[in-house]
Structure formats: structure tokens, C-alpha cells
mmCIF file of C-alpha atoms and ligand atoms in Angstrom:
data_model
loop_
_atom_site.group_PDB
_atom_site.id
_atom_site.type_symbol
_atom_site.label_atom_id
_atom_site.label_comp_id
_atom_site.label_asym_id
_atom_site.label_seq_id
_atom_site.Cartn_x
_atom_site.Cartn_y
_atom_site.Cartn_z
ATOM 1 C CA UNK A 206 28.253 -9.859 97.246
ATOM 2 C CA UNK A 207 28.822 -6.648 97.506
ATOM 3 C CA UNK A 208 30.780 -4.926 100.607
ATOM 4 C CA UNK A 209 28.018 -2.322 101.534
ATOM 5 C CA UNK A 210 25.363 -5.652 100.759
ATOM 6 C CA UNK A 211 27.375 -7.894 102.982
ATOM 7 C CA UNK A 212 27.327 -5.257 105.730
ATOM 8 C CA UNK A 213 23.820 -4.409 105.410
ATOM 9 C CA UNK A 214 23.054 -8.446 105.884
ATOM 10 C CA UNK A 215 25.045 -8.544 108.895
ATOM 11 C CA UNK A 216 23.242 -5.691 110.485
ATOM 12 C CA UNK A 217 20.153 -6.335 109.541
ATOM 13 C CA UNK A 218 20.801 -9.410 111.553
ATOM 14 C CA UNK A 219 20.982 -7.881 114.328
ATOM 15 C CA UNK A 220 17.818 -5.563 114.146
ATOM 16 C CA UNK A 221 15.695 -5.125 116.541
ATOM 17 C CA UNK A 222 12.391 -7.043 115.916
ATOM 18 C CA UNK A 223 14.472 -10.896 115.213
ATOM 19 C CA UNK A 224 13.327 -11.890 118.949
ATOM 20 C CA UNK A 225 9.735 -10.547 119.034
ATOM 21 C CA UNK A 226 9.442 -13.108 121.889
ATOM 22 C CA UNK A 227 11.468 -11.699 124.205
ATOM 23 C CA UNK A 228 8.848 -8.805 125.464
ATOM 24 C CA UNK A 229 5.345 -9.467 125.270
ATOM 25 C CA UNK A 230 2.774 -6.343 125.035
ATOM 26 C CA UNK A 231 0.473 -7.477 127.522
ATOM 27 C CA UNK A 232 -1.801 -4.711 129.509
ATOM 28 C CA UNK A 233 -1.080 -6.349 133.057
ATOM 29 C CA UNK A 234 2.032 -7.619 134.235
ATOM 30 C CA UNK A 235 0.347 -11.307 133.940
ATOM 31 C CA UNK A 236 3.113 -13.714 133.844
ATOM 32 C CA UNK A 237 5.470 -11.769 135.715
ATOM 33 C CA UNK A 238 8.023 -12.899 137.908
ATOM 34 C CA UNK A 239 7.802 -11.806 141.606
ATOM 35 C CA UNK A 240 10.096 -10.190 143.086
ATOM 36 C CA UNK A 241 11.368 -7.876 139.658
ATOM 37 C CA UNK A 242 9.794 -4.152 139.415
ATOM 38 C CA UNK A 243 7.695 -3.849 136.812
ATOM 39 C CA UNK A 244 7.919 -1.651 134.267
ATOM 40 C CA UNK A 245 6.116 -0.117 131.046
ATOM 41 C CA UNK A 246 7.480 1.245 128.153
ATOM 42 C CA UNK A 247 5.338 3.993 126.483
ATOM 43 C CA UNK A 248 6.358 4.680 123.034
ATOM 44 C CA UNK A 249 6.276 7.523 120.475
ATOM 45 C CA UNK A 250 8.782 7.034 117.798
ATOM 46 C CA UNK A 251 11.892 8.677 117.007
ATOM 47 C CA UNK A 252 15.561 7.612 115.778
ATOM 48 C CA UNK A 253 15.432 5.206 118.181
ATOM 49 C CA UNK A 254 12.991 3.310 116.146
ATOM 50 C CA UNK A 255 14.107 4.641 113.054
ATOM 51 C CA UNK A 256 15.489 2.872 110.291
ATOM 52 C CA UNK A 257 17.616 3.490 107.336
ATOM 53 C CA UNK A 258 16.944 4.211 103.578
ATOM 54 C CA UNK A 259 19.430 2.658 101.396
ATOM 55 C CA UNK A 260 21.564 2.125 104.133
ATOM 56 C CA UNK A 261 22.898 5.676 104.047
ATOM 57 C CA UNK A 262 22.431 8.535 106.123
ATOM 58 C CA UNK A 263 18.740 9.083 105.205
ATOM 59 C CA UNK A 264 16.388 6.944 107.682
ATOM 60 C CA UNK A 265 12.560 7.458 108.843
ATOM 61 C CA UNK A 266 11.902 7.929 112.018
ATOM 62 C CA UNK A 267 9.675 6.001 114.228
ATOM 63 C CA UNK A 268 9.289 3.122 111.922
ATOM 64 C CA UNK A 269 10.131 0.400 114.234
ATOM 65 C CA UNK A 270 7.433 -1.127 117.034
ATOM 66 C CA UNK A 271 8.492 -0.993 120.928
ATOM 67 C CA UNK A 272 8.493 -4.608 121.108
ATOM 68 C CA UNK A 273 10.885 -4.606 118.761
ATOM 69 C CA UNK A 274 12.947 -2.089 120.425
ATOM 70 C CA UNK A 275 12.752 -4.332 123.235
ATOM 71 C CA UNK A 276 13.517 -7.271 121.193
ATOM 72 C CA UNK A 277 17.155 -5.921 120.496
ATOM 73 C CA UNK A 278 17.737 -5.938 124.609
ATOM 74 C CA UNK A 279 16.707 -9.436 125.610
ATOM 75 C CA UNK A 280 19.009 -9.020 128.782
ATOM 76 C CA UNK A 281 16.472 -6.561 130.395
ATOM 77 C CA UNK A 282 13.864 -9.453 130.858
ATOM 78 C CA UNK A 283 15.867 -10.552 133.754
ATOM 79 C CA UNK A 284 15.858 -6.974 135.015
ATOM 80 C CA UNK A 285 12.386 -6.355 134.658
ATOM 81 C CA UNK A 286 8.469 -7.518 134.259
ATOM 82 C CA UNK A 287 8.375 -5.514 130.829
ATOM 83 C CA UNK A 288 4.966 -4.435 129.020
ATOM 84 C CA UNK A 289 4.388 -1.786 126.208
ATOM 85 C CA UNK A 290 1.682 0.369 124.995
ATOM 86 C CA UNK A 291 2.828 2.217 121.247
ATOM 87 C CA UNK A 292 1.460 5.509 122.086
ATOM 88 C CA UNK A 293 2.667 7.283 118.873
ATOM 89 C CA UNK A 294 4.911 6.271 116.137
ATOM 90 C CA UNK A 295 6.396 10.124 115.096
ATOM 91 C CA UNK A 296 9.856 12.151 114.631
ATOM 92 C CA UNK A 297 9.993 14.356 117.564
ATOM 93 C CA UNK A 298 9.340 17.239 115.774
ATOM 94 C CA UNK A 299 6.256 16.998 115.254
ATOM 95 C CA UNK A 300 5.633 16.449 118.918
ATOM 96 C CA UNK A 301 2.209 18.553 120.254
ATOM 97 C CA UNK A 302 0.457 19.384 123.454
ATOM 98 C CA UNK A 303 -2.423 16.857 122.608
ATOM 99 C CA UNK A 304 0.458 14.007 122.537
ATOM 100 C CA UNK A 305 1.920 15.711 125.684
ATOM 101 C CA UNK A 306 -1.411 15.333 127.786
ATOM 102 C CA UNK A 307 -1.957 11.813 126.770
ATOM 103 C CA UNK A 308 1.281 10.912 127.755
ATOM 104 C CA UNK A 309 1.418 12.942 131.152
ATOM 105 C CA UNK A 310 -2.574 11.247 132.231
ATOM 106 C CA UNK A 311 -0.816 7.844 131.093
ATOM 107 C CA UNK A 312 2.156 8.173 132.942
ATOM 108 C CA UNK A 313 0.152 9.345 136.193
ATOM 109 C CA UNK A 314 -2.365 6.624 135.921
ATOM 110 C CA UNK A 315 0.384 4.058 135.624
ATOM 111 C CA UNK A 316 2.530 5.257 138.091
ATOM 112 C CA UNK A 317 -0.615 5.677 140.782
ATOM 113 C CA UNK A 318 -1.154 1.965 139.953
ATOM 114 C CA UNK A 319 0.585 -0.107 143.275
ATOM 115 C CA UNK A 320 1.539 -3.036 140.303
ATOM 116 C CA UNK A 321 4.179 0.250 138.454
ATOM 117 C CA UNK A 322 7.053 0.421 139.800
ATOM 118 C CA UNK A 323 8.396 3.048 136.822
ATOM 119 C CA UNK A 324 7.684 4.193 133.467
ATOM 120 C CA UNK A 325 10.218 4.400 130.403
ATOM 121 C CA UNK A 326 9.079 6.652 127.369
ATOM 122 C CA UNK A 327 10.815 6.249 124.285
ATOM 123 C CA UNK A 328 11.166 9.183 122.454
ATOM 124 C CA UNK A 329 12.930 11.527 119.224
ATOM 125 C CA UNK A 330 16.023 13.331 120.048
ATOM 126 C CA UNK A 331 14.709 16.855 118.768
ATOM 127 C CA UNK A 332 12.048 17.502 121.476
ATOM 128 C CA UNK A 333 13.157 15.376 124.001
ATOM 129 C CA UNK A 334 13.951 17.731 126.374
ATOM 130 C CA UNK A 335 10.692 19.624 126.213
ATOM 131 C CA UNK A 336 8.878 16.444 127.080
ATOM 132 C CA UNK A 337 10.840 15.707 129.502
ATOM 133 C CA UNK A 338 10.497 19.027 131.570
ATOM 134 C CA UNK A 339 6.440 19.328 130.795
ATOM 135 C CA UNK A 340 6.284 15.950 132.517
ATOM 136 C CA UNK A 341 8.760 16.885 135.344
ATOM 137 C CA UNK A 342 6.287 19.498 135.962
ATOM 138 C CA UNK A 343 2.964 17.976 135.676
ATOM 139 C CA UNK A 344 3.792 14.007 136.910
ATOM 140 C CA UNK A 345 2.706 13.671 140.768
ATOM 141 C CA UNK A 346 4.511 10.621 141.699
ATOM 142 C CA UNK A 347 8.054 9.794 142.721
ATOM 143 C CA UNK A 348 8.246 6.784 141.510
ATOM 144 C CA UNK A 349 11.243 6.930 138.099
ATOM 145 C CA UNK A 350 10.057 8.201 134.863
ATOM 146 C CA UNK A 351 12.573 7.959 132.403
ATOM 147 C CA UNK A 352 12.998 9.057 128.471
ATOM 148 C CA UNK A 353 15.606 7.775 126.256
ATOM 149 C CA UNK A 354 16.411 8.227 122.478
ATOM 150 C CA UNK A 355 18.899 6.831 120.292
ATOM 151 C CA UNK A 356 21.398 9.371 117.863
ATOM 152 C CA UNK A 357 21.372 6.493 115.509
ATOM 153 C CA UNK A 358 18.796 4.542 113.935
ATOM 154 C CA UNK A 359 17.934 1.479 115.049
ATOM 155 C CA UNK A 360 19.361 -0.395 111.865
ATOM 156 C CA UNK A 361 22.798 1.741 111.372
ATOM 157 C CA UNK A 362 25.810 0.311 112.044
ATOM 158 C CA UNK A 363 26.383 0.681 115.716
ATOM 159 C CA UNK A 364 23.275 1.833 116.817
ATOM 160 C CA UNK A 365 22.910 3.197 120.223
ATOM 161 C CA UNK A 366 19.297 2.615 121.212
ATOM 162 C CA UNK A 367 19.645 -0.691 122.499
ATOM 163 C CA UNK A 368 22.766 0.519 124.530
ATOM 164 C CA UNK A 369 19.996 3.475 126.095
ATOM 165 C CA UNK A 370 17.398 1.614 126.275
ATOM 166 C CA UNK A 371 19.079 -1.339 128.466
ATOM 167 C CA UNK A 372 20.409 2.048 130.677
ATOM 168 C CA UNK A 373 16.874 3.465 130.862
ATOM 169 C CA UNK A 374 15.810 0.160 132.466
ATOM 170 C CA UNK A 375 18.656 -0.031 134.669
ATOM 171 C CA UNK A 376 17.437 3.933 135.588
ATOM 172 C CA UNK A 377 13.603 2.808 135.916
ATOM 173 C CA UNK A 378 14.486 -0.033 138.371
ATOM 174 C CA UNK A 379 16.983 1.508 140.544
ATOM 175 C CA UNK A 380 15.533 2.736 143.888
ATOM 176 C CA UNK A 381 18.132 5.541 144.008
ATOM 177 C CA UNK A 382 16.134 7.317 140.771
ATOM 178 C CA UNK A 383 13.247 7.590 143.497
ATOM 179 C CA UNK A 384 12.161 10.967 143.754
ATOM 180 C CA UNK A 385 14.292 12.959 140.831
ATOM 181 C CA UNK A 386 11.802 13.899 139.034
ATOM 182 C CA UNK A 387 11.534 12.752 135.215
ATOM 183 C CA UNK A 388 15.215 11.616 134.235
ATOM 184 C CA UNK A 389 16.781 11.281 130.596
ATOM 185 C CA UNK A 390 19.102 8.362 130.066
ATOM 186 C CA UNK A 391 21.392 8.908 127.175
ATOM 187 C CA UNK A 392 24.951 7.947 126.008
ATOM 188 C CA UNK A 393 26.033 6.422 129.476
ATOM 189 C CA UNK A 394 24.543 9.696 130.933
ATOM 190 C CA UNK A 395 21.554 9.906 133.116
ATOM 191 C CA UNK A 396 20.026 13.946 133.473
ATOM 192 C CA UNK A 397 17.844 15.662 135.100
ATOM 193 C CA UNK A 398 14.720 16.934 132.972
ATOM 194 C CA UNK A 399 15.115 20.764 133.833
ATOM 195 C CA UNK A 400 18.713 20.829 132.436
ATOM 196 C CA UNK A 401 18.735 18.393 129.955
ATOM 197 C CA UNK A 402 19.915 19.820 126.398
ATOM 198 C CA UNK A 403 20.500 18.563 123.176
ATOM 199 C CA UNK A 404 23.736 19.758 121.846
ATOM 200 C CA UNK A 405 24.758 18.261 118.563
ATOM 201 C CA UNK A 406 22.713 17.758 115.838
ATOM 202 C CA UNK A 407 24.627 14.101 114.743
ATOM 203 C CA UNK A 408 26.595 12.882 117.735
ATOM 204 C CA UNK A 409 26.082 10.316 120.054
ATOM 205 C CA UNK A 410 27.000 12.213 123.308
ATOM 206 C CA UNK A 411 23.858 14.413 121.953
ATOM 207 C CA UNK A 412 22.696 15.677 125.542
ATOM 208 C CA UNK A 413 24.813 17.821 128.130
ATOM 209 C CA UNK A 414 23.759 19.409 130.946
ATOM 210 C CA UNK A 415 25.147 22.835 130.468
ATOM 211 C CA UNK A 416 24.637 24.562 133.753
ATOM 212 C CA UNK A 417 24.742 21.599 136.265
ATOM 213 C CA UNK A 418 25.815 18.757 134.538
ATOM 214 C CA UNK A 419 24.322 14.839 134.993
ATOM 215 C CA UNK A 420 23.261 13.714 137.944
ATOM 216 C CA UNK A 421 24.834 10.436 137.254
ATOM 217 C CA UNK A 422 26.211 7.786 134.768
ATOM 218 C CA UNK A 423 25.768 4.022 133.652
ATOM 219 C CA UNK A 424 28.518 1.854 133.951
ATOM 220 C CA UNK A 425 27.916 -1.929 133.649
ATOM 221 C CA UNK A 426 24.458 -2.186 134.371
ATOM 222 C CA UNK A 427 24.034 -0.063 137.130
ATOM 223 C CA UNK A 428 23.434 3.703 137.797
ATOM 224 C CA UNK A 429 25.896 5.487 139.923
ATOM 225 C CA UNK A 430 24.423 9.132 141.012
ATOM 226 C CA UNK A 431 26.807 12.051 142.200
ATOM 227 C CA UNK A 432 24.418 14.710 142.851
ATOM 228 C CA UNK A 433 21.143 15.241 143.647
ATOM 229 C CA UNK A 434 18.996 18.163 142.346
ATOM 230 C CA UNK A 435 19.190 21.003 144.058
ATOM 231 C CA UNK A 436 15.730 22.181 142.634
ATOM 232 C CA UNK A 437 13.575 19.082 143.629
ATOM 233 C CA UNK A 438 13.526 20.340 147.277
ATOM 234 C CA UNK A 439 12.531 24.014 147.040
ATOM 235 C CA UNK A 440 10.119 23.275 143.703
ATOM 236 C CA UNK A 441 7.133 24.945 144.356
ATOM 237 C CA UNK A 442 6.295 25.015 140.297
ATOM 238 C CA UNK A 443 3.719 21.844 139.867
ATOM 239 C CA UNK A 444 0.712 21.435 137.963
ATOM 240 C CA UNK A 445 -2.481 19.468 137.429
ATOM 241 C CA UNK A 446 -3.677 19.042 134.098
ATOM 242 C CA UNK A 447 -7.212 18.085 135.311
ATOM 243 C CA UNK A 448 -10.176 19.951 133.316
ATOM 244 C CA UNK A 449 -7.663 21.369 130.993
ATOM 245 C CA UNK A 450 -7.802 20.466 127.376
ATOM 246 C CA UNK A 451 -5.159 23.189 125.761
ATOM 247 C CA UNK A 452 -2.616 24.908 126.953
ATOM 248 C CA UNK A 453 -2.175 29.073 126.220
ATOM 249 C CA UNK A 454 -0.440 30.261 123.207
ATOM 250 C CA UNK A 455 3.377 31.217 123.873
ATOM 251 C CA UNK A 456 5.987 31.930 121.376
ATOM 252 C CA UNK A 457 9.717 31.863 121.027
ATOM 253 C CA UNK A 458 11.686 34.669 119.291
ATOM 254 C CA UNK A 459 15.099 34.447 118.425
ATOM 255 C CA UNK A 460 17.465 37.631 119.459
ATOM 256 C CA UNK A 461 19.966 38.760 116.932
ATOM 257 C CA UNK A 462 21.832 41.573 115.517
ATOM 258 C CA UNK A 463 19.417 43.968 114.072
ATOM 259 C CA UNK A 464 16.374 42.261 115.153
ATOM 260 C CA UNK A 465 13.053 43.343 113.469
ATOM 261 C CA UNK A 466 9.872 43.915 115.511
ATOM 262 C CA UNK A 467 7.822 41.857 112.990
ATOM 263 C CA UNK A 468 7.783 38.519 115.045
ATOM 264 C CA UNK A 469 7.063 40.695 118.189
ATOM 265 C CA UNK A 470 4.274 42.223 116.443
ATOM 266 C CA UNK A 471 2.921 39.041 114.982
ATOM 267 C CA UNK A 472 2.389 37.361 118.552
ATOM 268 C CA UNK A 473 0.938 40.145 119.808
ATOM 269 C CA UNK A 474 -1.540 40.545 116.815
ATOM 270 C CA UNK A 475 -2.235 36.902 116.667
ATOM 271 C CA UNK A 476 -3.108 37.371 120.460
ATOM 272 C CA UNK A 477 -0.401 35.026 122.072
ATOM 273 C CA UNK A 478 -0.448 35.399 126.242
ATOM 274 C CA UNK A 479 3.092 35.082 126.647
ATOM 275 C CA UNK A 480 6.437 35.365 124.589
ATOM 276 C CA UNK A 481 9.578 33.753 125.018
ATOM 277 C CA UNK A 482 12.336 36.348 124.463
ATOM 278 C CA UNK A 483 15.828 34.267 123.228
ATOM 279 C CA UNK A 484 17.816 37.607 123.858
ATOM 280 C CA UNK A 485 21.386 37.607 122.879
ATOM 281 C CA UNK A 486 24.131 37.443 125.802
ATOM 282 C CA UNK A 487 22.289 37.519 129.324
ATOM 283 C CA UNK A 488 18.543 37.832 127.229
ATOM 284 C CA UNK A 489 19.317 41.248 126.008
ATOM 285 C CA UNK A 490 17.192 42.795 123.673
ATOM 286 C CA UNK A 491 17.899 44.990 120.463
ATOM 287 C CA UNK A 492 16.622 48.697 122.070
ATOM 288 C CA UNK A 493 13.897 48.498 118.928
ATOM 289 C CA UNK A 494 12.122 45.266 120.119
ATOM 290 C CA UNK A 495 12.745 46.531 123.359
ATOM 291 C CA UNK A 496 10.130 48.720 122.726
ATOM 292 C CA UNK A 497 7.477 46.753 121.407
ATOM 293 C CA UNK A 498 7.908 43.812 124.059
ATOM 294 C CA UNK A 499 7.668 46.511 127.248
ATOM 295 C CA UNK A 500 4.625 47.785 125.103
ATOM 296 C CA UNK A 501 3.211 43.883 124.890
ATOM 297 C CA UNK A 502 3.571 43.772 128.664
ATOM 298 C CA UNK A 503 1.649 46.691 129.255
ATOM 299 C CA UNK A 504 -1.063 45.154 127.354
ATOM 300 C CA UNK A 505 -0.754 42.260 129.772
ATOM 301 C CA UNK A 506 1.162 39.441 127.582
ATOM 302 C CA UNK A 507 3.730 38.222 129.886
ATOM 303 C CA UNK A 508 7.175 38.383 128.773
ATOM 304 C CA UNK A 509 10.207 36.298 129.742
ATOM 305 C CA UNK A 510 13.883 37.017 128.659
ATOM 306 C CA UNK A 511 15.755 34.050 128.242
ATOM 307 C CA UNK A 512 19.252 33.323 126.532
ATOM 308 C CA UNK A 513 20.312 31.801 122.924
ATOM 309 C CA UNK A 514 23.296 31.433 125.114
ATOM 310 C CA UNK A 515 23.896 27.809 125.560
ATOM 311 C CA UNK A 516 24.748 27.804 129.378
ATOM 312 C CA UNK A 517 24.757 30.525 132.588
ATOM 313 C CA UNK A 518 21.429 32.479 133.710
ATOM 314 C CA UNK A 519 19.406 34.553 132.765
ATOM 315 C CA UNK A 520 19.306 37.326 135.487
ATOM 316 C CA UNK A 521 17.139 39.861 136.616
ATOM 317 C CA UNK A 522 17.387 43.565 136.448
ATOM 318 C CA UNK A 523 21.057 43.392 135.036
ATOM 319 C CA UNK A 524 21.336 45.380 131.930
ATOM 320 C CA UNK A 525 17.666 45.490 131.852
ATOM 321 C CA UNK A 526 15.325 46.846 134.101
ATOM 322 C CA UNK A 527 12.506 43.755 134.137
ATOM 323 C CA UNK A 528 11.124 45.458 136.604
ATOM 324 C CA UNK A 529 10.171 48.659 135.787
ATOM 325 C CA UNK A 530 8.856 46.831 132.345
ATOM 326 C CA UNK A 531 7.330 44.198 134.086
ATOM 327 C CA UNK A 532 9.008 41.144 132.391
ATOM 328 C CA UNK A 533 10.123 38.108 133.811
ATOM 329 C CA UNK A 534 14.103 36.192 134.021
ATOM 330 C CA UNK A 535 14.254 33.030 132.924
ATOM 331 C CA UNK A 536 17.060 31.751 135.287
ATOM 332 C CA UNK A 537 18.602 28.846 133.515
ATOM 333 C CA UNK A 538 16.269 27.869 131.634
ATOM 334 C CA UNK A 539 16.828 27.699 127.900
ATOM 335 C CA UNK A 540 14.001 29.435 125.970
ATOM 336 C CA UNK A 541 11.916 26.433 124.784
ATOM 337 C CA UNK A 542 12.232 25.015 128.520
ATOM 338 C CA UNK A 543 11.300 28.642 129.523
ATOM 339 C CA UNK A 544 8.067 28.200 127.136
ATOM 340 C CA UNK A 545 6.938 25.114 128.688
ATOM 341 C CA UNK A 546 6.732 26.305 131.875
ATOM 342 C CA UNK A 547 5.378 29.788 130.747
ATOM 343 C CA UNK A 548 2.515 27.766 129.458
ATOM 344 C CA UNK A 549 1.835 26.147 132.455
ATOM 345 C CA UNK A 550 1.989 29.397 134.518
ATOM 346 C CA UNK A 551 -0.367 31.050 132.604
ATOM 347 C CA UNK A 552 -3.308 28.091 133.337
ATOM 348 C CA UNK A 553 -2.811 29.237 136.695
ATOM 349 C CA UNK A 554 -1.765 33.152 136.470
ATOM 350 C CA UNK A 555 -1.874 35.883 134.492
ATOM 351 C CA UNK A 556 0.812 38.211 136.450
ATOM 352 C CA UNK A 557 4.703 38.198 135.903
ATOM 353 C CA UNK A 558 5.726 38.988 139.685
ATOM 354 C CA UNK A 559 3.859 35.573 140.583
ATOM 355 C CA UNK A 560 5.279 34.146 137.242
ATOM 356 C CA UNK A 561 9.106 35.058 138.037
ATOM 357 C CA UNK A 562 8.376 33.034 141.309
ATOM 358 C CA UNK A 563 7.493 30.065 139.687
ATOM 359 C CA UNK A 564 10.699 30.658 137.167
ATOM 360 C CA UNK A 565 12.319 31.041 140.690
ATOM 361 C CA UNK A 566 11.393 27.975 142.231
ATOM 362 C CA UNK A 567 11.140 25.197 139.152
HETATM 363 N N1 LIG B 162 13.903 14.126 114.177
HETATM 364 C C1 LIG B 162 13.641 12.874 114.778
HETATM 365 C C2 LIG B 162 13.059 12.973 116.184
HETATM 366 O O1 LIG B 162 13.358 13.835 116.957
HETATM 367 C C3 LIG B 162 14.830 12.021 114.825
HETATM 368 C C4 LIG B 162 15.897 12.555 115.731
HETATM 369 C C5 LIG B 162 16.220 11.598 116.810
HETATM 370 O O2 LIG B 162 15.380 10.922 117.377
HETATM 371 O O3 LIG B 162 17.399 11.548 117.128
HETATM 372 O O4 LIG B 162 12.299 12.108 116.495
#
């Protein structure tokens, strides 16, 4: 046989899916044992159920079910009362808001349930972070919500979803995750949603906190947290999705040397309410665009300068006078986190004083 055959027989081995028994998807915790939290898994594809092609670099995404995620982690049914729902089976990129708001009214109607102690979502590495900041700021409970990923695909050669997953559990069932709002375990890390980034395209320590770093790591099977969040206290940004079905259009454009107006001008024309500006440095903006974004907020889209600088904030009134052109300063938060929260504003507010509060206080 064949090295690269041999090796693929020995991994495939150990792929996830060879003890189906260990997590059953029930709806209720039904043969539960007392005494352990329980805990549901909600899952929507990704690397972390991915699996090769050929056994090379190529894989599909989201291939593989959560019970047999789960399967690969037998250990965390002694941890745990364990069900599973497969909400989705895609790569993260093609993550939408109708995917979001099923996922945020499941997570709240599990978590309001006295029988949930915490909810793990499974999830692609891509958009990760934007998931995990819409439901910091639309999930009303403080019980642990937690999303993990995997760099590698479930059937590579040293795959790190099981390694997460078994972490994300350890996260979910820890009383000290009470009350952080929705967490990311990844790589031995464990983040806050607001800060969470990814930050290499291929390796395994994929997420960093740029500004504030994690709030904790996994050793051995149990969390150990050094901070808390500073923002979870003074949050005043929070919203109910109840009686809405969409959210408002917002945009990202990138900042670069010799910017052109066009993607300005297309939002504007295709009637966006709010555009994310990823301005160069501390969300400068070439004098040009300038121009036609203090011209979009006069016609009342709201405009927020954010950074395509990986870490620091995004401040107000520095080089740029937000004020007299009515935009709003993203803080710290990158531009697609910016978006998210844009979005949400805007169900509730059309005007960027009010706005930069809520960028103030997420
Ligand atoms: N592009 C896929 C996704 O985000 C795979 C990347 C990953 O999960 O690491 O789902």
C-alpha cells in the first residue's frame, strides 16, 4: 500500500462519525443524567465538518453531521447531557441574515428553556466572527453561548475540531462563562464576540483578539479566565428581533490609495441606509470620496468610518471632522463588526448622534 493510502486509512479511522452512538440527537434531554448541564449543539457547517478531496488540501465544507462531530469527542458525554439540531450544513461564506435570525430565535428559545443550561453553535471560520457579535447583540440571556470552528477539516491529518469542540463544551458548562456574552472557543483560546478576529487565512491559531486580547484559555479541560469584559457592564447596545423579518441594507467599502467614488455612488444609488467606510490608517478617507460620503450623509444614509487597520480605534473628530459631516467612529470595531451593528441601529434609528452612542456603548 501506498504511503499517502496507508495514511489516509489510518485517519480515516479516526473520523468523526465511527461512534455515532456516543451522542444521540434527541429534542429533550430524555435520558440524561442528573446532575450534568445540559447542553445543545446547533450546527451550520463549516471546516469543522469539512472533509477532504483526495486527501489534499482541497476539502468541502460542511459535509459532516453534528453527531458525528460529536462522535469524534466521546469524552464530553461525561461532561454533558448532549443533544443536536443540524440547523444548516454551509461554508461560512455564504452565511445570511435569514440563517442569522433562525439561529438568534433558536438560541433564545433554548436558552429561556429552565432544562438549557448553554448553547454551542458550530460554525465556518470565514464569518465566524460576524455571527458571533450579531448574537452578542441580539441574545437576552446570560446563560454561555459559545461558537467554535475548526482550521482543519475534520478528516486532515491532525484536525483541530475535536480539540475545539471538547473546549467549547468545557466553555458551555463552566459557570464562570455566565454572563460574557456570546464567547468563541478556538485553538486553546476562548474570546469575547466583539473582538474576536480571524487573522490567518490557513493557521490554526486563526483568531486573535487584536485590541484586548482573550478573555481566557483552555488548559486540560477546564477554562481559566483573566479578564472580564469591560464592555458587558456599560452595554447599552441590545436588540430584539421580534416583528422584524430583514434587516436594512449596509455596505462595506474598502479605503485605498486612489480610491474611486464608484462603490460610494453605487450604495447610494442602489439606496443602501448606511455604509461602512474601511478608511485607511485611523478610517481616513481619500479627499474625493470624502466628498461623496459627506454628500450621502446629507441625504440621510448614515456613515461610519472604520479601519482596514487590523487593531487600535477608530476615533472621532481626529483628522476628520465627523462632526461637522455628520458621520459616525467606529471605535474598535473592525468594519464588518461595525456593519452588524450599523444594521441593527438602523431598525431602531435613523440619526448618527444616537448611532455613535450605540458604537459608544457596544
Ligand atoms: N470557508 C469555509 C467556512 O467559513 C471554511 C473555512 C473554515 O471553516 O475554516 O465555513
Amino acid at each position: 500500500m501506498k504511503y499517502l493510502d496507508r495514511l489516509k486509512k489510518i485517519v480515516t479511522g479516526f473520523l468523526p462519525g465511527q461512534d455515532k452512538s456516543a451522542v444521540k440527537n434527541e429534542a429533550a434531554f430524555a435520558s440524561s443524567v442528573s446532575g450534568l448541564p445540559n447542553v445543545v449543539v446547533l450546527a451550520t457547517g463549516g471546516t469543522i465538518a469539512g472533509r477532504q478531496i483526495d486527501g489534499g488540501a482541497r476539502y468541502q465544507a460542511g459535509e459532516l453531521s453534528v453527531e458525528a462531530l460529536l462522535g469524534a469527542v466521546p469524552a464530553v458525554r461525561g461532561m454533558a447531557n448532549i443533544t443536536s439540531e443540524q440547523v444548516a450544513s454551509i461554508g461560512s461564506q455564504d452565511m445570511d441574515e435569514t440563517l442569522w435570525f433562525e439561529l438568534a430565535r433558536r438560541v433564545n428559545e433554548l436558552l429561556a428553556r429552565k432544562d438549557v443550561d448553554g448553547v454551542i453553535i458550530t460554525h465556518g471560520t470565514d464569518t465566524l466572527e460576524e455571527t458571533a457579535w450579531f448574537l452578542d447583540l441580539v441574545v437576552s440571556s446570560d446563560k454561555p453561548v459559545v461558537l467554535v470552528g475548526a482550521m482543519r477539516p475534520a478528516s486532515a491529518v491532525g484536525a483541530d475540531g475535536p480539540a475545539n469542540l471538547f473546549d467549547a463544551v468545557v466553555v458551555a458548562t463552566s459557570p464562570d462563562s455566565a454572563a460574557r456574552g456570546v464567547l468563541v472557543a478556538m485553538n486553546g483560546n476562548v474570546f469575547e464576540a466583539r473582538d474576536v478576529t480571524k487573522v490567518s487565512t490557513t493557521a490554526v491559531q486563526a483568531f486573535a483578539a487584536p485590541n484586548f486580547g482573550p478573555l481566557g484559555q483552555l488548559h486540560d479541560g477546564r477554562v481559566f479566565y483573566w479578564r472580564s469584559s469591560g464592555r458587558a457592564a456599560q452595554r447599552k447596545a441590545s436588540f430584539a428581533l421580534a416583528g422584524l423579518e430583514s434587516l436594512p441594507l449596509v455596505g462595506i467599502v474598502y479605503g485605498h490609495a486612489d480610491a474611486p467614488l464608484l462603490p460610494v455612488t453605487a450604495l447610494v444609488d442602489a439606496q443602501y441606509r448606511g455604509i461602512v467606510y474601511a478608511g485607511v490608517g485611523n478610517g481616513n478617507i481619500h479627499s474625493k470620496v470624502l466628498d461623496a460620503l459627506a454628500a450621502a450623509a446629507r441625504q440621510g444614509v448614515v456613515v461610519v468610518r472604520s479601519s482596514r487597520v487590523a487593531a487600535g480605534s477608530t476615533m472621532r473628530d481626529v483628522e476628520l471632522d465627523d462632526t461637522r459631516h455628520g458621520f459616525v467612529a467606529a471605535g474598535t470595531l473592525n468594519p464588518q463588526k461595525a456593519r452588524v451593528l450599523l444594521q441593527l441601529a438602523l431598525t431602531r434609528t435613523q440619526n448618527a448622534g444616537e448611532i455613535q452612542q450605540l458604537f459608544d456603548y457596544s
